[in-house]
Structures are given as C-alpha cells and as structure tokens.
GROMACS .gro file of C-alpha atoms in nm:
model
  327
    1UNK     CA    1  -9.966   2.690  17.152
    2UNK     CA    2 -10.029   3.046  17.035
    3UNK     CA    3  -9.783   3.332  17.010
    4UNK     CA    4  -9.881   3.465  17.354
    5UNK     CA    5  -9.714   3.160  17.506
    6UNK     CA    6  -9.380   3.270  17.358
    7UNK     CA    7  -9.381   3.620  17.507
    8UNK     CA    8  -9.118   3.543  17.778
    9UNK     CA    9  -8.874   3.421  17.513
   10UNK     CA   10  -8.963   3.707  17.278
   11UNK     CA   11  -8.894   3.955  17.556
   12UNK     CA   12  -8.531   3.839  17.560
   13UNK     CA   13  -8.488   3.771  17.190
   14UNK     CA   14  -8.571   4.129  17.084
   15UNK     CA   15  -8.283   4.302  17.271
   16UNK     CA   16  -8.053   4.010  17.186
   17UNK     CA   17  -8.128   4.059  16.817
   18UNK     CA   18  -8.074   4.433  16.856
   19UNK     CA   19  -7.733   4.379  17.016
   20UNK     CA   20  -7.609   4.169  16.724
   21UNK     CA   21  -7.776   4.378  16.453
   22UNK     CA   22  -7.654   4.715  16.581
   23UNK     CA   23  -7.300   4.713  16.432
   24UNK     CA   24  -7.442   4.648  16.084
   25UNK     CA   25  -7.747   4.873  16.107
   26UNK     CA   26  -7.540   5.164  16.239
   27UNK     CA   27  -7.338   5.156  15.918
   28UNK     CA   28  -7.653   5.271  15.737
   29UNK     CA   29  -7.655   5.608  15.911
   30UNK     CA   30  -7.805   5.805  16.197
   31UNK     CA   31  -8.169   5.750  16.103
   32UNK     CA   32  -8.147   5.372  16.087
   33UNK     CA   33  -7.949   5.363  16.410
   34UNK     CA   34  -8.216   5.563  16.591
   35UNK     CA   35  -8.493   5.352  16.438
   36UNK     CA   36  -8.323   5.038  16.566
   37UNK     CA   37  -8.257   5.176  16.915
   38UNK     CA   38  -8.595   5.337  16.974
   39UNK     CA   39  -8.799   5.092  16.767
   40UNK     CA   40  -8.677   4.774  16.935
   41UNK     CA   41  -8.695   4.937  17.278
   42UNK     CA   42  -9.058   5.027  17.207
   43UNK     CA   43  -9.136   4.675  17.082
   44UNK     CA   44  -8.976   4.534  17.398
   45UNK     CA   45  -9.204   4.758  17.605
   46UNK     CA   46  -9.509   4.637  17.412
   47UNK     CA   47  -9.412   4.274  17.470
   48UNK     CA   48  -9.364   4.347  17.841
   49UNK     CA   49  -9.711   4.503  17.861
   50UNK     CA   50  -9.868   4.206  17.681
   51UNK     CA   51  -9.688   3.965  17.911
   52UNK     CA   52  -9.809   4.156  18.217
   53UNK     CA   53 -10.166   4.149  18.085
   54UNK     CA   54 -10.148   3.774  18.021
   55UNK     CA   55 -10.007   3.701  18.365
   56UNK     CA   56 -10.275   3.909  18.537
   57UNK     CA   57 -10.543   3.728  18.336
   58UNK     CA   58 -10.407   3.373  18.336
   59UNK     CA   59 -10.168   3.338  18.628
   60UNK     CA   60  -9.799   3.248  18.634
   61UNK     CA   61  -9.641   3.202  18.291
   62UNK     CA   62  -9.375   2.930  18.263
   63UNK     CA   63  -9.163   2.901  17.950
   64UNK     CA   64  -8.909   2.625  17.898
   65UNK     CA   65  -8.613   2.623  17.661
   66UNK     CA   66  -8.432   2.293  17.621
   67UNK     CA   67  -8.510   1.937  17.726
   68UNK     CA   68  -8.849   1.809  17.828
   69UNK     CA   69  -8.723   1.663  18.155
   70UNK     CA   70  -8.600   1.881  18.438
   71UNK     CA   71  -8.263   1.704  18.475
   72UNK     CA   72  -8.037   1.467  18.288
   73UNK     CA   73  -7.938   1.192  18.534
   74UNK     CA   74  -7.595   1.042  18.477
   75UNK     CA   75  -7.505   0.680  18.565
   76UNK     CA   76  -7.322   0.816  18.869
   77UNK     CA   77  -7.654   0.950  18.995
   78UNK     CA   78  -7.566   1.316  18.942
   79UNK     CA   79  -7.847   1.523  18.791
   80UNK     CA   80  -7.753   1.794  18.543
   81UNK     CA   81  -7.998   2.070  18.443
   82UNK     CA   82  -8.056   2.061  18.068
   83UNK     CA   83  -8.307   2.337  18.018
   84UNK     CA   84  -8.366   2.705  18.083
   85UNK     CA   85  -8.682   2.792  18.273
   86UNK     CA   86  -8.844   3.134  18.275
   87UNK     CA   87  -9.116   3.191  18.533
   88UNK     CA   88  -9.319   3.512  18.526
   89UNK     CA   89  -9.569   3.601  18.798
   90UNK     CA   90  -9.746   3.932  18.857
   91UNK     CA   91  -9.456   4.078  19.055
   92UNK     CA   92  -9.188   3.992  18.800
   93UNK     CA   93  -9.415   4.101  18.513
   94UNK     CA   94  -9.461   4.440  18.680
   95UNK     CA   95  -9.086   4.473  18.727
   96UNK     CA   96  -9.034   4.383  18.360
   97UNK     CA   97  -9.272   4.663  18.258
   98UNK     CA   98  -9.085   4.912  18.478
   99UNK     CA   99  -8.750   4.802  18.335
  100UNK     CA  100  -8.881   4.822  17.978
  101UNK     CA  101  -9.010   5.175  18.039
  102UNK     CA  102  -8.666   5.277  18.169
  103UNK     CA  103  -8.501   5.118  17.864
  104UNK     CA  104  -8.736   5.296  17.623
  105UNK     CA  105  -8.691   5.631  17.800
  106UNK     CA  106  -8.313   5.595  17.792
  107UNK     CA  107  -8.324   5.507  17.422
  108UNK     CA  108  -8.533   5.814  17.341
  109UNK     CA  109  -8.299   6.042  17.532
  110UNK     CA  110  -7.987   5.888  17.376
  111UNK     CA  111  -8.088   5.955  17.015
  112UNK     CA  112  -7.980   6.320  17.030
  113UNK     CA  113  -7.761   6.315  17.340
  114UNK     CA  114  -7.510   6.068  17.190
  115UNK     CA  115  -7.479   6.242  16.852
  116UNK     CA  116  -7.151   6.410  16.943
  117UNK     CA  117  -6.977   6.080  17.016
  118UNK     CA  118  -6.819   5.817  16.794
  119UNK     CA  119  -6.850   5.439  16.826
  120UNK     CA  120  -7.229   5.450  16.849
  121UNK     CA  121  -7.258   5.101  16.704
  122UNK     CA  122  -7.084   4.972  17.016
  123UNK     CA  123  -7.304   5.193  17.232
  124UNK     CA  124  -7.627   5.052  17.087
  125UNK     CA  125  -7.501   4.692  17.118
  126UNK     CA  126  -7.404   4.741  17.482
  127UNK     CA  127  -7.733   4.919  17.551
  128UNK     CA  128  -7.935   4.624  17.423
  129UNK     CA  129  -7.715   4.377  17.612
  130UNK     CA  130  -7.774   4.575  17.931
  131UNK     CA  131  -8.148   4.562  17.864
  132UNK     CA  132  -8.127   4.187  17.799
  133UNK     CA  133  -7.943   4.120  18.124
  134UNK     CA  134  -8.182   4.334  18.327
  135UNK     CA  135  -8.497   4.167  18.187
  136UNK     CA  136  -8.346   3.819  18.214
  137UNK     CA  137  -8.274   3.870  18.583
  138UNK     CA  138  -8.643   3.942  18.637
  139UNK     CA  139  -8.792   3.639  18.462
  140UNK     CA  140  -8.542   3.355  18.502
  141UNK     CA  141  -8.641   3.064  18.723
  142UNK     CA  142  -8.303   2.921  18.819
  143UNK     CA  143  -7.987   3.036  18.991
  144UNK     CA  144  -7.733   2.971  18.719
  145UNK     CA  145  -7.921   3.167  18.456
  146UNK     CA  146  -7.976   3.445  18.707
  147UNK     CA  147  -7.598   3.456  18.742
  148UNK     CA  148  -7.557   3.458  18.362
  149UNK     CA  149  -7.797   3.749  18.322
  150UNK     CA  150  -7.624   3.939  18.605
  151UNK     CA  151  -7.296   3.897  18.420
  152UNK     CA  152  -7.445   4.008  18.087
  153UNK     CA  153  -7.582   4.323  18.250
  154UNK     CA  154  -7.261   4.385  18.443
  155UNK     CA  155  -7.026   4.347  18.146
  156UNK     CA  156  -7.243   4.577  17.935
  157UNK     CA  157  -7.249   4.827  18.222
  158UNK     CA  158  -6.869   4.827  18.246
  159UNK     CA  159  -6.839   4.926  17.881
  160UNK     CA  160  -7.112   5.189  17.899
  161UNK     CA  161  -6.976   5.355  18.214
  162UNK     CA  162  -6.634   5.379  18.044
  163UNK     CA  163  -6.781   5.487  17.710
  164UNK     CA  164  -6.612   5.829  17.737
  165UNK     CA  165  -6.267   5.674  17.708
  166UNK     CA  166  -6.090   6.011  17.704
  167UNK     CA  167  -6.213   6.089  18.056
  168UNK     CA  168  -5.993   5.939  18.332
  169UNK     CA  169  -6.288   5.967  18.570
  170UNK     CA  170  -6.497   5.739  18.347
  171UNK     CA  171  -6.222   5.477  18.333
  172UNK     CA  172  -6.178   5.496  18.710
  173UNK     CA  173  -6.554   5.460  18.770
  174UNK     CA  174  -6.575   5.161  18.536
  175UNK     CA  175  -6.272   4.993  18.695
  176UNK     CA  176  -6.415   5.044  19.044
  177UNK     CA  177  -6.749   4.903  18.931
  178UNK     CA  178  -6.576   4.608  18.762
  179UNK     CA  179  -6.371   4.510  19.066
  180UNK     CA  180  -6.658   4.534  19.313
  181UNK     CA  181  -6.902   4.362  19.077
  182UNK     CA  182  -6.675   4.069  18.995
  183UNK     CA  183  -6.603   3.999  19.360
  184UNK     CA  184  -6.977   3.993  19.421
  185UNK     CA  185  -7.040   3.769  19.121
  186UNK     CA  186  -6.779   3.521  19.242
  187UNK     CA  187  -6.942   3.507  19.585
  188UNK     CA  188  -7.286   3.456  19.426
  189UNK     CA  189  -7.152   3.173  19.210
  190UNK     CA  190  -7.003   3.003  19.517
  191UNK     CA  191  -7.343   3.022  19.689
  192UNK     CA  192  -7.526   2.885  19.383
  193UNK     CA  193  -7.270   2.605  19.350
  194UNK     CA  194  -7.310   2.513  19.717
  195UNK     CA  195  -7.688   2.488  19.681
  196UNK     CA  196  -7.655   2.287  19.360
  197UNK     CA  197  -7.404   2.051  19.520
  198UNK     CA  198  -7.648   1.970  19.800
  199UNK     CA  199  -7.982   1.966  19.616
  200UNK     CA  200  -7.878   1.858  19.263
  201UNK     CA  201  -8.095   2.139  19.126
  202UNK     CA  202  -8.064   2.501  19.023
  203UNK     CA  203  -8.433   2.575  18.979
  204UNK     CA  204  -8.543   2.811  19.256
  205UNK     CA  205  -8.880   2.642  19.304
  206UNK     CA  206  -8.721   2.296  19.325
  207UNK     CA  207  -8.464   2.411  19.580
  208UNK     CA  208  -8.723   2.605  19.778
  209UNK     CA  209  -8.950   2.300  19.812
  210UNK     CA  210  -8.667   2.088  19.957
  211UNK     CA  211  -8.470   2.355  20.143
  212UNK     CA  212  -8.330   2.276  20.484
  213UNK     CA  213  -8.197   2.567  20.685
  214UNK     CA  214  -7.861   2.424  20.785
  215UNK     CA  215  -7.520   2.588  20.816
  216UNK     CA  216  -7.450   2.567  20.441
  217UNK     CA  217  -7.785   2.723  20.354
  218UNK     CA  218  -7.725   3.007  20.600
  219UNK     CA  219  -7.383   3.081  20.452
  220UNK     CA  220  -7.527   3.069  20.099
  221UNK     CA  221  -7.803   3.312  20.203
  222UNK     CA  222  -7.553   3.560  20.348
  223UNK     CA  223  -7.341   3.534  20.031
  224UNK     CA  224  -7.642   3.593  19.806
  225UNK     CA  225  -7.774   3.884  20.012
  226UNK     CA  226  -7.428   4.043  20.017
  227UNK     CA  227  -7.389   4.012  19.640
  228UNK     CA  228  -7.732   4.147  19.552
  229UNK     CA  229  -7.709   4.426  19.809
  230UNK     CA  230  -7.385   4.532  19.642
  231UNK     CA  231  -7.541   4.511  19.295
  232UNK     CA  232  -7.833   4.732  19.398
  233UNK     CA  233  -7.605   4.987  19.566
  234UNK     CA  234  -7.683   4.938  19.933
  235UNK     CA  235  -7.458   5.082  20.205
  236UNK     CA  236  -7.177   4.991  20.275
  237UNK     CA  237  -7.130   4.834  19.928
  238UNK     CA  238  -7.247   5.143  19.742
  239UNK     CA  239  -6.906   5.288  19.655
  240UNK     CA  240  -6.935   5.213  19.283
  241UNK     CA  241  -7.280   5.363  19.230
  242UNK     CA  242  -7.234   5.744  19.247
  243UNK     CA  243  -6.927   5.734  19.022
  244UNK     CA  244  -7.097   5.503  18.772
  245UNK     CA  245  -7.408   5.720  18.754
  246UNK     CA  246  -7.201   6.035  18.715
  247UNK     CA  247  -6.973   5.907  18.438
  248UNK     CA  248  -7.215   5.697  18.232
  249UNK     CA  249  -7.402   5.867  17.945
  250UNK     CA  250  -7.724   6.010  18.083
  251UNK     CA  251  -7.946   5.769  17.890
  252UNK     CA  252  -7.750   5.480  18.040
  253UNK     CA  253  -7.779   5.619  18.394
  254UNK     CA  254  -8.156   5.577  18.360
  255UNK     CA  255  -8.109   5.211  18.272
  256UNK     CA  256  -7.854   5.154  18.550
  257UNK     CA  257  -8.126   5.249  18.797
  258UNK     CA  258  -8.346   4.973  18.653
  259UNK     CA  259  -8.059   4.722  18.678
  260UNK     CA  260  -8.018   4.812  19.045
  261UNK     CA  261  -8.388   4.749  19.096
  262UNK     CA  262  -8.355   4.413  18.921
  263UNK     CA  263  -8.090   4.317  19.177
  264UNK     CA  264  -8.324   4.430  19.454
  265UNK     CA  265  -8.597   4.218  19.296
  266UNK     CA  266  -8.361   3.918  19.304
  267UNK     CA  267  -8.292   3.984  19.671
  268UNK     CA  268  -8.664   3.982  19.747
  269UNK     CA  269  -8.711   3.662  19.547
  270UNK     CA  270  -8.437   3.481  19.736
  271UNK     CA  271  -8.557   3.598  20.077
  272UNK     CA  272  -8.928   3.535  20.029
  273UNK     CA  273  -8.971   3.279  19.749
  274UNK     CA  274  -8.666   3.060  19.813
  275UNK     CA  275  -8.607   3.079  20.188
  276UNK     CA  276  -8.947   3.210  20.298
  277UNK     CA  277  -9.030   3.109  20.653
  278UNK     CA  278  -8.680   2.960  20.688
  279UNK     CA  279  -8.521   3.304  20.679
  280UNK     CA  280  -8.321   3.234  20.990
  281UNK     CA  281  -8.499   3.393  21.284
  282UNK     CA  282  -8.428   3.757  21.353
  283UNK     CA  283  -8.068   3.791  21.234
  284UNK     CA  284  -8.119   3.807  20.855
  285UNK     CA  285  -8.422   4.041  20.868
  286UNK     CA  286  -8.242   4.275  21.109
  287UNK     CA  287  -7.931   4.269  20.890
  288UNK     CA  288  -8.141   4.382  20.593
  289UNK     CA  289  -8.317   4.645  20.806
  290UNK     CA  290  -7.979   4.777  20.926
  291UNK     CA  291  -7.848   4.803  20.569
  292UNK     CA  292  -8.167   4.983  20.471
  293UNK     CA  293  -8.147   5.237  20.753
  294UNK     CA  294  -7.777   5.302  20.691
  295UNK     CA  295  -7.840   5.345  20.317
  296UNK     CA  296  -8.124   5.590  20.382
  297UNK     CA  297  -7.929   5.821  20.608
  298UNK     CA  298  -7.591   5.794  20.437
  299UNK     CA  299  -7.736   5.844  20.088
  300UNK     CA  300  -7.932   6.156  20.183
  301UNK     CA  301  -7.643   6.301  20.383
  302UNK     CA  302  -7.398   6.261  20.096
  303UNK     CA  303  -7.650   6.388  19.840
  304UNK     CA  304  -7.685   6.718  20.028
  305UNK     CA  305  -7.317   6.808  19.984
  306UNK     CA  306  -7.290   6.722  19.613
  307UNK     CA  307  -7.235   6.992  19.351
  308UNK     CA  308  -7.290   6.772  19.043
  309UNK     CA  309  -7.648   6.673  18.964
  310UNK     CA  310  -7.570   6.318  18.847
  311UNK     CA  311  -7.364   6.237  19.158
  312UNK     CA  312  -7.647   6.383  19.367
  313UNK     CA  313  -7.889   6.146  19.192
  314UNK     CA  314  -7.646   5.859  19.252
  315UNK     CA  315  -7.639   5.916  19.628
  316UNK     CA  316  -8.012   5.979  19.629
  317UNK     CA  317  -8.053   5.637  19.464
  318UNK     CA  318  -7.857   5.484  19.753
  319UNK     CA  319  -8.110   5.634  19.994
  320UNK     CA  320  -8.402   5.506  19.786
  321UNK     CA  321  -8.256   5.155  19.790
  322UNK     CA  322  -8.249   5.190  20.167
  323UNK     CA  323  -8.622   5.265  20.175
  324UNK     CA  324  -8.689   4.955  19.964
  325UNK     CA  325  -8.472   4.733  20.184
  326UNK     CA  326  -8.645   4.869  20.493
  327UNK     CA  327  -8.983   4.790  20.339
   0.00000   0.00000   0.00000
C-alpha cells in the first residue's frame, strides 16, 4: 500500500492536526499563526487535488479505519459497526476540491482581516474544525459518521458566527443557528437510528442494497431531506442563513457557503445513491422541486431589498440553493 492509498485519511488528519496545534502555534506570533492557517489549508487543497486525480484515474477510493470485518456480531445477534468507512467517487472528490478551495480562499482573506481581533488561536482552531466537518461530510460512507461530521461543522460554525462577542447581533445569529441546527440534527439522528434498527447497518451502500420502501423508510427519508434542506439553507428553513452570513467574519462566510453545499451533496447522495429508484413516486421529487422554486423566488426577492452586502449575499445563496434543488 503506497501513500496515495491514505489520501482520504490524510485529507481529514491535516485540518484535525491544525485544530489542535493552533492554540500553541498562535502563541509564537502573527507570522507562525498565518503560516499554520494558510499553509495547512494549502496542503489540504493539494491532497484534495491528488485524491481527485487518483479517483479519476483509478475509480472509487475506499479507505477503512478500524476492524477488518464490517460488523461485530454479538451473541444476541445484534451487529455493531466497528469501523469507519470513507468512500470517494468522482462526484465527492470534485466536491472535496471545491470545499478545499473555499477553505484556502477564506484562510488567505482572514490573515489580514482578523488582525484587529483577539482570541485568534480559538478562531484558527474553529476554522480548521469547520473545514474538517465539511470535508468529512463529503467522503464518509456511513450515516453515523455523516452525523458526527455535521455536528463538528455545526459546532465550529456556532463559535465562528458568534466570534464578535461584543455584537448582540452576532450572538443572536449564532443562537438562532444553534437552535435550528440542533433540532435538525436530532431529527437526522432519529432517521439514522430507525434505519440502523431495521437493517443492522449504518453503511450507506449496505443499506441501499437491502432497502425496502416501507412506511419507516419513507418517514426516515422525509426526516433526512428536511434536516439537510435546513442545513443547506433552503426555504422555508433558511431563517438562520442570512444572519449567519452577515455576522460571521468574512473569511468564515466563504467557508459557510461550502458547508451548505456539503449538506446539499448529502441530500443528493441520500436521494440518488441510497434510495435511488425507490424515491417514492412523485411526492418526494415534487417536494424537492417545490422547495427549490420557493427558495429561488424568495431568495432573490429578499436580496433585492437588502442594504447590507453580506445579507444580500446570504439571501442570494438561498436562491442559488433553490437552483441546485430544482436541478
């Protein structure tokens, strides 16, 4: 096994290392802090490009952390997942490259933009954790770890949106984002638990191969679509997005866009890779189309009346999510 085989793990280990190293490195001064932030973001982008090249040349990359067998079967007959699976195809590799570009661009912008603030060690740690969660959402192969990466990205986002602690608007935006996000995460976890309880598996491919489209599966699908539509900022669950974009540091707003796209990627994966032809007749597709159309028109309409550029971009992002859902 050569080092190219470890690229999926390396993609996650670099921002994870950066998150833990930041508080110490930032004690060494501005230059070292910027070297860490920009340098590791650039290395992450290089790894993403190499991974994309390998996937295009060699097909789907599967990386396993943990046990050699898929499940640990208890005497009671219950199967417990004992490993973490990362599966990278051409689509997810492309999304990883886009997310890494956004992370690198945000890091470059933040080097000078954040100079007037204190607590930059915390900022860099949260920035890398947000990058880690975003990239993990794009390459994980099972539901539980998708949930874990959503939570990592969400918790980091809460802190970054509220980074200007002396601004009541920033605290309000972060609180609104936290409440909406945690309700969505709870609903997603219920759906994942329901699927696991029936199929004794959390791996998306394993569930997809055995999926039956019964009542429980339909409810789980609606829960998952609702959660991910909220995470990506679709109407009518968009209420957190304009405030979060407006109050977050500008370099972070760039990365929040990529996190929204990661949620949209997850929505596409669930609809097409997991459920596929069992998508439930016309109801689910028309529900997604309706959310897309509403997001398009509402986002553009609200963007027209904004007087602050970052809130305008936030509402414009809602409209762009609508175009993607419609597609």
